[in-house]
Amino acid sequence: MFADPDLTCDGFLGGRLRIWQPKSGYRAAMDPVLLAAACPATEGANVLELGCGAGTASLCLAARLPGVSVTGLELQPGYADLARRNAAENRVAFKVIEGDLARLPADLRGSAFDHVIANPPYYPASGGTPARDGGRERAMREETPLALWLEVALRRLRPGGWLTMIQSADRLADMLAVKGAGSFAILPIAPRAGRDASRVILRARKGGRAPLRILAPFILHEGGHHARDGDSFTPAAQSILRHGSRLEF
């Protein structure tokens, strides 16, 4: 568990949300905000987030759509506690279940959802330099295979339900290998115009049969390079990151 001196309370969506997160552990930045913005949920839908961490993505989604029902699954007890605290302090009804998606808790095995969202670890199990903080290492480096994240997500969806996932661009081939889903739409996320995409957002429908679509890249920053102090977000990125707008596919 985390003590208050080991935490910071950070503003998201232009200060509409205040999120407690560890100073030295896994810290949410823009990826969970983009994930929430890309989820095509509507009022009254129920949404499951796999690996919810401190709850940032689900709480951003609930801020945009107060009528959705959000449930989160989180492996690490300290982060699950933070997610519950963040939900309570932001007055969001967010059910957080502590458990491992590789051994899904019984109350989730019997549930089905309209949407599943996920921001799985980006880095493979081997290679690279491990993070000093154990919580950050577990959040960022793959322990459960990405294929299992996708399999569990599809099983928890109702027929016709939607999976929305953000991942490192170099894992796209692994994401497209998921069985039982179709109607794939891929949105590359590029730091600047003319730069390679570093992230992709995948949207897929359980049982979908529409042709695969690759959309024009979503550009985060204006200009060809960082030229001044402060952020340089494009108007579209500002609309999502500051105002909680939907990311249109």
Coordinates of C-alpha atoms in Angstrom, one line a residue:
M1 CA 0.0 0.0 0.0
F2 CA 1.1 3.6 -0.6
A3 CA 1.4 6.2 2.1
D4 CA 0.4 9.8 1.3
P5 CA 4.0 11.2 1.3
D6 CA 4.8 8.7 -1.4
L7 CA 2.0 10.0 -3.7
T8 CA 1.2 13.0 -5.8
C9 CA -2.3 14.2 -6.7
D10 CA -2.3 15.1 -10.4
G11 CA -4.9 16.9 -12.5
F12 CA -6.3 15.2 -15.7
L13 CA -8.8 16.6 -18.2
G14 CA -7.9 20.2 -17.4
G15 CA -8.3 19.5 -13.7
R16 CA -11.7 17.9 -13.9
L17 CA -10.2 14.8 -12.4
R18 CA -7.6 14.6 -9.5
I19 CA -5.7 11.3 -9.6
W20 CA -3.5 10.0 -6.8
Q21 CA -0.5 8.1 -8.1
P22 CA 2.9 7.0 -6.7
K23 CA 5.9 9.3 -7.0
S24 CA 8.2 6.5 -8.1
G25 CA 5.9 3.8 -9.4
Y26 CA 3.9 3.6 -12.5
R27 CA 2.5 7.0 -13.4
A28 CA -0.3 7.6 -15.9
A29 CA 0.4 10.1 -18.6
M30 CA -1.5 10.6 -21.9
D31 CA -2.0 7.0 -22.9
P32 CA -4.9 6.1 -20.6
V33 CA -6.6 9.4 -21.5
L34 CA -6.3 8.6 -25.2
L35 CA -7.6 5.0 -24.5
A36 CA -10.7 6.4 -22.7
A37 CA -11.3 8.9 -25.5
A38 CA -11.2 6.1 -28.1
C39 CA -13.7 3.8 -26.5
P40 CA -17.0 4.0 -28.4
A41 CA -19.2 3.5 -25.4
T42 CA -22.5 5.3 -25.1
E43 CA -24.7 6.2 -22.1
G44 CA -25.9 3.1 -20.2
A45 CA -23.1 0.8 -21.5
N46 CA -21.0 -1.3 -19.1
V47 CA -17.2 -1.2 -19.5
L48 CA -14.5 -3.4 -18.2
E49 CA -10.9 -2.2 -17.9
L50 CA -8.2 -4.9 -17.7
G51 CA -5.2 -3.7 -15.7
C52 CA -6.8 -0.5 -14.5
G53 CA -3.9 0.7 -12.3
A54 CA -4.9 3.8 -10.4
G55 CA -8.0 4.1 -12.5
T56 CA -7.1 6.9 -14.8
A57 CA -8.6 5.5 -18.1
S58 CA -11.9 4.4 -16.5
L59 CA -12.3 7.6 -14.6
C60 CA -11.6 9.7 -17.8
L61 CA -14.3 7.6 -19.6
A62 CA -16.8 8.2 -16.8
A63 CA -16.1 11.9 -16.8
R64 CA -17.0 12.0 -20.5
L65 CA -20.0 9.7 -20.2
P66 CA -21.4 9.8 -16.6
G67 CA -24.0 7.2 -17.5
V68 CA -21.6 4.4 -18.2
S69 CA -20.9 1.6 -15.7
V70 CA -17.2 1.0 -15.2
T71 CA -15.5 -2.0 -13.6
G72 CA -11.7 -2.4 -13.3
L73 CA -9.5 -5.4 -12.7
E74 CA -6.1 -4.8 -11.2
L75 CA -3.4 -7.2 -10.1
Q76 CA -1.4 -5.0 -7.7
P77 CA -3.2 -4.4 -4.4
G78 CA -1.7 -0.9 -3.8
Y79 CA -2.9 0.3 -7.2
A80 CA -6.3 -1.3 -6.7
D81 CA -6.6 0.7 -3.5
L82 CA -5.5 3.9 -5.3
A83 CA -8.2 3.3 -7.9
R84 CA -10.9 3.0 -5.3
R85 CA -9.6 6.1 -3.6
N86 CA -9.5 8.0 -6.8
A87 CA -13.0 6.9 -7.7
A88 CA -14.4 8.0 -4.3
E89 CA -12.7 11.4 -4.4
N90 CA -13.9 12.0 -7.9
R91 CA -17.4 10.8 -7.0
V92 CA -17.4 8.0 -9.7
A93 CA -19.1 4.7 -9.1
F94 CA -16.1 2.5 -10.2
K95 CA -16.0 -1.1 -9.1
V96 CA -12.4 -2.3 -8.7
I97 CA -11.7 -6.0 -8.4
E98 CA -8.3 -7.2 -7.3
G99 CA -7.1 -10.2 -9.2
D100 CA -5.0 -11.7 -12.0
L101 CA -6.5 -11.8 -15.6
A102 CA -4.6 -15.1 -16.1
R103 CA -6.8 -16.5 -13.2
L104 CA -9.9 -14.4 -13.6
P105 CA -11.9 -13.8 -10.3
A106 CA -15.1 -15.8 -10.2
D107 CA -17.4 -12.7 -10.3
L108 CA -15.8 -11.6 -13.5
R109 CA -15.9 -15.0 -15.2
G110 CA -19.7 -14.8 -15.0
S111 CA -20.0 -11.3 -16.3
A112 CA -20.2 -9.9 -19.9
F113 CA -19.6 -6.4 -21.0
D114 CA -20.4 -4.1 -23.9
H115 CA -16.8 -2.8 -24.0
V116 CA -13.4 -3.9 -22.8
I117 CA -10.5 -1.4 -22.7
A118 CA -6.9 -2.1 -21.9
N119 CA -3.4 -0.6 -21.8
P120 CA -1.2 -3.7 -21.4
P121 CA 2.5 -3.6 -20.6
Y122 CA 4.5 -2.4 -23.7
Y123 CA 7.9 -4.0 -23.1
P124 CA 8.6 -7.7 -23.7
A125 CA 9.6 -9.9 -20.8
S126 CA 13.2 -10.1 -21.8
G127 CA 15.6 -7.4 -22.8
G128 CA 15.9 -3.8 -21.7
T129 CA 16.7 -2.4 -18.4
P130 CA 14.3 -3.2 -15.5
A131 CA 12.7 -0.3 -13.7
R132 CA 13.9 0.3 -10.2
D133 CA 10.4 0.4 -8.8
G134 CA 8.7 -3.0 -8.8
G135 CA 5.2 -1.6 -9.4
R136 CA 6.4 0.3 -12.4
E137 CA 8.3 -2.8 -13.7
R138 CA 5.2 -4.9 -13.5
A139 CA 3.0 -2.3 -15.1
M140 CA 5.4 -1.7 -18.0
R141 CA 7.0 -5.1 -18.7
E142 CA 5.0 -8.0 -20.0
E143 CA 4.5 -10.9 -17.6
T144 CA 1.2 -12.1 -18.9
P145 CA 1.4 -12.6 -22.7
L146 CA -0.4 -10.0 -24.8
A147 CA -2.2 -12.9 -26.5
L148 CA -3.8 -13.7 -23.2
W149 CA -4.9 -10.1 -22.6
L150 CA -6.7 -10.2 -26.0
E151 CA -8.2 -13.7 -25.3
V152 CA -9.6 -12.7 -21.9
A153 CA -11.0 -9.4 -23.3
L154 CA -12.8 -11.2 -26.1
R155 CA -14.3 -13.7 -23.7
R156 CA -15.7 -11.0 -21.5
L157 CA -17.4 -9.2 -24.3
R158 CA -21.0 -9.7 -25.3
P159 CA -21.5 -10.7 -29.0
G160 CA -21.0 -7.5 -31.0
G161 CA -19.1 -5.8 -28.2
W162 CA -16.0 -3.7 -28.7
L163 CA -12.4 -4.1 -27.6
T164 CA -10.3 -0.9 -27.5
M165 CA -6.6 -1.2 -26.7
I166 CA -3.6 1.1 -26.8
Q167 CA -0.2 -0.5 -27.4
S168 CA 3.3 0.1 -28.7
A169 CA 3.2 0.3 -32.5
D170 CA 5.6 -2.6 -32.8
R171 CA 3.1 -5.0 -31.2
L172 CA 0.4 -4.4 -33.8
A173 CA 1.0 -7.8 -35.6
D174 CA 0.4 -9.5 -32.2
M175 CA -2.8 -7.6 -31.7
L176 CA -4.2 -8.5 -35.1
A177 CA -3.7 -12.2 -34.4
V178 CA -6.6 -12.3 -31.9
K179 CA -9.2 -14.8 -32.9
G180 CA -12.9 -14.2 -32.6
A181 CA -12.8 -10.5 -33.5
G182 CA -13.0 -8.5 -36.7
S183 CA -14.0 -5.1 -38.0
F184 CA -10.5 -3.9 -37.0
A185 CA -9.8 -0.2 -37.0
I186 CA -6.2 0.9 -36.3
L187 CA -5.4 4.5 -35.4
P188 CA -1.6 5.3 -35.4
I189 CA -0.5 7.8 -32.8
A190 CA 2.4 9.9 -34.0
P191 CA 4.3 12.5 -31.9
R192 CA 4.6 14.9 -34.8
A193 CA 3.6 15.1 -38.5
G194 CA 6.1 13.1 -40.5
R195 CA 7.2 11.0 -37.6
D196 CA 6.7 7.3 -37.2
A197 CA 3.8 6.3 -34.9
S198 CA 5.0 5.2 -31.5
R199 CA 1.6 4.0 -30.3
V200 CA -1.5 2.4 -32.0
I201 CA -5.0 2.3 -30.8
L202 CA -6.8 -0.9 -31.9
R203 CA -10.6 -1.1 -32.0
A204 CA -12.1 -4.5 -32.8
R205 CA -15.6 -6.0 -32.6
K206 CA -16.4 -9.4 -31.3
G207 CA -17.7 -11.4 -34.3
G208 CA -17.2 -8.3 -36.5
R209 CA -16.8 -8.9 -40.3
A210 CA -16.2 -5.4 -41.7
P211 CA -12.9 -4.8 -43.6
L212 CA -9.8 -3.8 -41.7
R213 CA -9.3 0.0 -41.7
I214 CA -6.0 1.9 -41.1
L215 CA -6.8 5.5 -40.3
A216 CA -4.8 8.6 -40.8
P217 CA -2.4 9.2 -37.9
F218 CA -3.5 11.2 -34.9
I219 CA -0.8 13.8 -34.4
L220 CA 0.0 14.9 -30.8
H221 CA 2.3 17.9 -31.2
E222 CA 2.5 20.8 -33.6
G223 CA 5.7 21.5 -35.6
G224 CA 8.6 19.4 -36.6
H225 CA 10.4 19.6 -33.3
H226 CA 10.0 21.0 -29.7
A227 CA 10.6 24.7 -30.1
R228 CA 9.4 26.3 -26.8
D229 CA 8.7 25.8 -23.2
G230 CA 5.3 24.4 -22.3
D231 CA 3.2 21.9 -24.3
S232 CA 2.8 22.1 -28.1
F233 CA -0.3 19.9 -28.4
T234 CA -2.3 20.1 -31.6
P235 CA -5.9 21.5 -31.2
A236 CA -7.2 17.9 -31.6
A237 CA -4.9 16.6 -28.9
Q238 CA -5.8 19.5 -26.6
S239 CA -9.5 18.8 -27.0
I240 CA -9.0 15.2 -25.8
L241 CA -6.3 15.7 -23.1
R242 CA -7.6 19.0 -21.6
H243 CA -11.4 18.8 -22.3
G244 CA -12.2 15.1 -22.3
S245 CA -13.5 15.0 -25.9
R246 CA -14.1 11.8 -27.8
L247 CA -11.4 10.5 -30.1
E248 CA -13.3 10.0 -33.4
F249 CA -12.5 7.0 -35.5

